Amino acid sequence: MTAPPPPPADAVDDGLTDEEFHNALQAFVGRQIGPAMDAPDEVNVPMIRHWCEAMGDTNPVYLNAEAAAASTHGELVAPPAMLQAWVMAGINGPSRDTDGPYEQLTNLLATRGFTSVVATNCEQTYDRYLRPGDRLSMVTTITDVSAQKDTALGTGHFITTQQDYVDANGQRVGSMVFRIIRFRPRGTTARRPAPATTRDTNWWFEALAAGEVRVQRCSDCGLLRHPPGPMCPACHSLNFDSVPIEGTGSVHSFVVVHHPQVPGFEYPLPVVLVDVDVAGEVVRPVRMVMNTADTEPDAVVVGAPVRIEVRAAGGQHLAFAIVTDTAGGAS
Amino acid sequence: MTNQLGGAAAIVGIGATEFSKESGRSELSLACEAVAAAIADAGLQPSDVDGMVTFSADDNPDIDIARNVGIGELRFFSRVHYGGGAACGTVVHAAMAVATGVADVVVCYRAFNERSGRRFGAGVQDIPNEATAERAQFSWTSPAGLLTPASWVAMVANRYMHLSGATSEDLGRVAVADRRHAATNPAAWFYDKPITLDDHQASRFIVEPLRLLDCCQESDGGQAIVVTSVERARDLPNPPAVIVAGSQGTGAEQWTMTSFYRPDIAGLPEMGTVARELWSSSGLGPADIQTAVLYDHFTPYVLMQLEEFGFCGRGEAAAFVANVGIEIDGGLPVNTHGGQLGEAYIHGMNGIAEGVRQVRGTSVNQVSNTEHVLVTAGTGVPTSGLILGIDR
């Protein structure tokens, strides 16, 4: 067998409902990314020459002064498609605020596993030709964050930004719409299936989200029971509180899931049914289904002692079993 | 009061569609064909039918079938819950209605495009979480990736194998028996396709310890069963398959597929309840059964059923299969139609039809001198069972 899978890397719980997440994304629309960027050089013939040679553009109005003078422009102009090049950051890239709006948006998307990025399309609009001597400045604004979309690459959100270019007089000379998708690659870092909770069980999952594994206790007769239910089978009381588990247990049974493979999990996936140690009398054996952590697959055997820890995984907090005595395993 | 159902009613008609991987038509079409075929097999007219029973999991309302098949008014209609656990339960409900005069002729049916439509094997990962008590049960298993029937069964199976010493090869012998029987059954999907134990051992893991060939196939198809009184059955063309005993059953601390919280999870106490009822109400025992149809969505539960019914002791099923034998020439031929691993997965209803054929003497793998056939429904869920017998 291969090495044990670590908990998925997207182990962050944003704590937001889908609607709250959507609203948080939409709050970025209209926000400017960083300060205005000034072009390091004015529009100049040497850069135009390099561009035209690289692109194979032989239009004489860009480099032949005589031909340009005879043209509708009356003088040399720059190729319109060079718009972005005049303001582009150098080889070291832009110096961005590490907690600017774009970084915040990126981090928010990452909490749901939307960590991969692909540029999807780019459209430029030209208001006028640029001439040698123009000095540009550019401002970027987030103009749209899409609803969640399922694409061939995976599920994600399209982010559209617009860069507006102005000259020294503040007059707009052109703009560029740039769109990317931040997505969750298929089959990797998706959220795990979320538990369906009822009025009888939601308290248990709330405690788990807060990092605690608890067991229901009848507040009248004191018997412990799990999974929780509305009534104590021993005394029929509807009143309950809960106690924390001891934090240890042993493997009652286990499986290794190979198929089907669904997003949010690493396969082969060991799943253990743990006899959970509790302090008190129980209605029935307290058992919980968990994944393993920090444990070689061969160490997972029936009867193996485990330590139980709550860790983040797949967008939730979950109990994990760590086998503490590997004598029974081949490793 | 004791269970007095036995001897009142009989299965007089069976009818099925083809078993396929893609029927190319609606589930209602399958249901109508199966129901009409069962009524015709019984030598009855649609107008004779006054009761219908199906699974709560079935998507074909009885009234839709009644309109299409030309069945008139119904006096009795019922649905049985818990997936494949409902199979024999539909016949139990029908027999109860017949025994009490609530209905005269009841059709039990199940039809689905389980392979080409929604596949049960895909599990529950794409089912929206609804906050009902029934859906909420998955909250204790899904977040850890236990999402499919195979994964739920594997957890119980591994504990069973740990305690009994049963091995993957022991599970494989169940699959080999089923596929041997299917190989001579022209209606089976795996007709003429037997497997060896080596084939089983070479098949990939689905959820350890279960391999691909431990898991039943997924199928499109329909099966219907006609039940009436034994008295009326004697006037009909086919030999009656008398319902000698019938029962539903759950165990203590029962869950649907995930009964992980019992002191002992390496058993099927819900089937133990059914076994107790069948044996005590009929006065019969394992030695009186010539052949059995044991629900086989996954091989380990066939072994565990042999123990629940007392064909062998606890933990002895692997030895029973190896030494006594469950193939056609063994001591207890099991799933002579090929089972759900070999014939088709029609949620256990096709197994009831095979029980009827064994009583009639018309199975493609007929067991000689068959007097009583045991038939069981879905395991790991609240379930049901029947003993069918010849008319004396």
JSON list of C-alpha atoms in Angstrom, two decimals, chain B residues 14-39 52 54 58-61 64-66 68-69 107-118 218-225 344-346 349:
[
{"chain": "B", "resi": 14, "resn": "ILE", "atom": "CA", "xyz": [-44.65, -14.83, -11.90]},
{"chain": "B", "resi": 15, "resn": "GLY", "atom": "CA", "xyz": [-43.71, -12.48, -14.69]},
{"chain": "B", "resi": 16, "resn": "ALA", "atom": "CA", "xyz": [-40.62, -10.56, -15.59]},
{"chain": "B", "resi": 17, "resn": "THR", "atom": "CA", "xyz": [-39.17, -8.36, -18.26]},
{"chain": "B", "resi": 18, "resn": "GLU", "atom": "CA", "xyz": [-35.80, -8.96, -19.83]},
{"chain": "B", "resi": 19, "resn": "PHE", "atom": "CA", "xyz": [-32.92, -8.17, -17.49]},
{"chain": "B", "resi": 20, "resn": "SER", "atom": "CA", "xyz": [-30.52, -5.67, -19.03]},
{"chain": "B", "resi": 21, "resn": "LYS", "atom": "CA", "xyz": [-28.10, -2.83, -18.42]},
{"chain": "B", "resi": 22, "resn": "GLU", "atom": "CA", "xyz": [-30.18, -0.36, -20.42]},
{"chain": "B", "resi": 23, "resn": "SER", "atom": "CA", "xyz": [-33.82, -1.11, -20.97]},
{"chain": "B", "resi": 24, "resn": "GLY", "atom": "CA", "xyz": [-34.31, 1.86, -23.28]},
{"chain": "B", "resi": 25, "resn": "ARG", "atom": "CA", "xyz": [-37.78, 2.48, -21.90]},
{"chain": "B", "resi": 26, "resn": "SER", "atom": "CA", "xyz": [-39.56, 3.82, -18.87]},
{"chain": "B", "resi": 27, "resn": "GLU", "atom": "CA", "xyz": [-39.67, 2.09, -15.53]},
{"chain": "B", "resi": 28, "resn": "LEU", "atom": "CA", "xyz": [-43.47, 2.20, -15.81]},
{"chain": "B", "resi": 29, "resn": "SER", "atom": "CA", "xyz": [-43.24, 0.29, -19.07]},
{"chain": "B", "resi": 30, "resn": "LEU", "atom": "CA", "xyz": [-41.15, -2.39, -17.35]},
{"chain": "B", "resi": 31, "resn": "ALA", "atom": "CA", "xyz": [-43.60, -2.56, -14.44]},
{"chain": "B", "resi": 32, "resn": "CYS", "atom": "CA", "xyz": [-46.63, -2.93, -16.72]},
{"chain": "B", "resi": 33, "resn": "GLU", "atom": "CA", "xyz": [-45.00, -5.68, -18.74]},
{"chain": "B", "resi": 34, "resn": "ALA", "atom": "CA", "xyz": [-43.98, -7.63, -15.63]},
{"chain": "B", "resi": 35, "resn": "VAL", "atom": "CA", "xyz": [-47.40, -7.24, -14.00]},
{"chain": "B", "resi": 36, "resn": "ALA", "atom": "CA", "xyz": [-49.30, -8.24, -17.16]},
{"chain": "B", "resi": 37, "resn": "ALA", "atom": "CA", "xyz": [-46.99, -11.24, -17.64]},
{"chain": "B", "resi": 38, "resn": "ALA", "atom": "CA", "xyz": [-47.48, -12.39, -14.03]},
{"chain": "B", "resi": 39, "resn": "ILE", "atom": "CA", "xyz": [-51.27, -12.14, -14.31]},
{"chain": "B", "resi": 52, "resn": "MET", "atom": "CA", "xyz": [-51.29, -4.31, -5.31]},
{"chain": "B", "resi": 54, "resn": "THR", "atom": "CA", "xyz": [-44.72, -2.62, -4.08]},
{"chain": "B", "resi": 58, "resn": "ASP", "atom": "CA", "xyz": [-40.47, 2.01, -6.35]},
{"chain": "B", "resi": 59, "resn": "ASP", "atom": "CA", "xyz": [-41.41, 4.92, -8.61]},
{"chain": "B", "resi": 60, "resn": "ASN", "atom": "CA", "xyz": [-44.34, 3.25, -10.37]},
{"chain": "B", "resi": 61, "resn": "PRO", "atom": "CA", "xyz": [-47.62, 4.03, -8.61]},
{"chain": "B", "resi": 64, "resn": "ASP", "atom": "CA", "xyz": [-50.65, 4.01, -13.03]},
{"chain": "B", "resi": 65, "resn": "ILE", "atom": "CA", "xyz": [-50.01, 0.32, -13.58]},
{"chain": "B", "resi": 66, "resn": "ALA", "atom": "CA", "xyz": [-53.69, -0.49, -12.95]},
{"chain": "B", "resi": 68, "resn": "ASN", "atom": "CA", "xyz": [-52.26, 0.72, -18.15]},
{"chain": "B", "resi": 69, "resn": "VAL", "atom": "CA", "xyz": [-52.79, -2.99, -17.55]},
{"chain": "B", "resi": 107, "resn": "VAL", "atom": "CA", "xyz": [-49.94, -8.39, -7.47]},
{"chain": "B", "resi": 108, "resn": "CYS", "atom": "CA", "xyz": [-46.56, -7.58, -5.96]},
{"chain": "B", "resi": 109, "resn": "TYR", "atom": "CA", "xyz": [-44.10, -5.83, -8.27]},
{"chain": "B", "resi": 110, "resn": "ARG", "atom": "CA", "xyz": [-40.81, -3.99, -8.55]},
{"chain": "B", "resi": 111, "resn": "ALA", "atom": "CA", "xyz": [-39.42, -2.39, -11.70]},
{"chain": "B", "resi": 112, "resn": "PHE", "atom": "CA", "xyz": [-36.58, 0.03, -12.24]},
{"chain": "B", "resi": 113, "resn": "ASN", "atom": "CA", "xyz": [-33.83, 1.24, -14.49]},
{"chain": "B", "resi": 114, "resn": "GLU", "atom": "CA", "xyz": [-31.32, 0.78, -11.72]},
{"chain": "B", "resi": 115, "resn": "ARG", "atom": "CA", "xyz": [-28.37, 0.51, -14.09]},
{"chain": "B", "resi": 116, "resn": "SER", "atom": "CA", "xyz": [-29.21, 3.04, -16.80]},
{"chain": "B", "resi": 117, "resn": "GLY", "atom": "CA", "xyz": [-30.97, 5.41, -14.39]},
{"chain": "B", "resi": 118, "resn": "ARG", "atom": "CA", "xyz": [-30.04, 6.19, -10.82]},
{"chain": "B", "resi": 218, "resn": "GLU", "atom": "CA", "xyz": [-26.71, -3.36, -11.33]},
{"chain": "B", "resi": 219, "resn": "SER", "atom": "CA", "xyz": [-29.67, -4.04, -13.60]},
{"chain": "B", "resi": 220, "resn": "ASP", "atom": "CA", "xyz": [-32.69, -2.68, -15.42]},
{"chain": "B", "resi": 221, "resn": "GLY", "atom": "CA", "xyz": [-35.80, -4.81, -15.26]},
{"chain": "B", "resi": 222, "resn": "GLY", "atom": "CA", "xyz": [-39.08, -5.66, -13.60]},
{"chain": "B", "resi": 223, "resn": "GLN", "atom": "CA", "xyz": [-40.53, -8.62, -11.75]},
{"chain": "B", "resi": 224, "resn": "ALA", "atom": "CA", "xyz": [-44.08, -9.25, -10.57]},
{"chain": "B", "resi": 225, "resn": "ILE", "atom": "CA", "xyz": [-45.64, -11.92, -8.35]},
{"chain": "B", "resi": 344, "resn": "ALA", "atom": "CA", "xyz": [-29.99, -9.66, -12.23]},
{"chain": "B", "resi": 345, "resn": "TYR", "atom": "CA", "xyz": [-30.38, -7.16, -9.44]},
{"chain": "B", "resi": 346, "resn": "ILE", "atom": "CA", "xyz": [-34.15, -6.71, -9.25]},
{"chain": "B", "resi": 349, "resn": "MET", "atom": "CA", "xyz": [-37.98, -9.93, -6.40]}
]
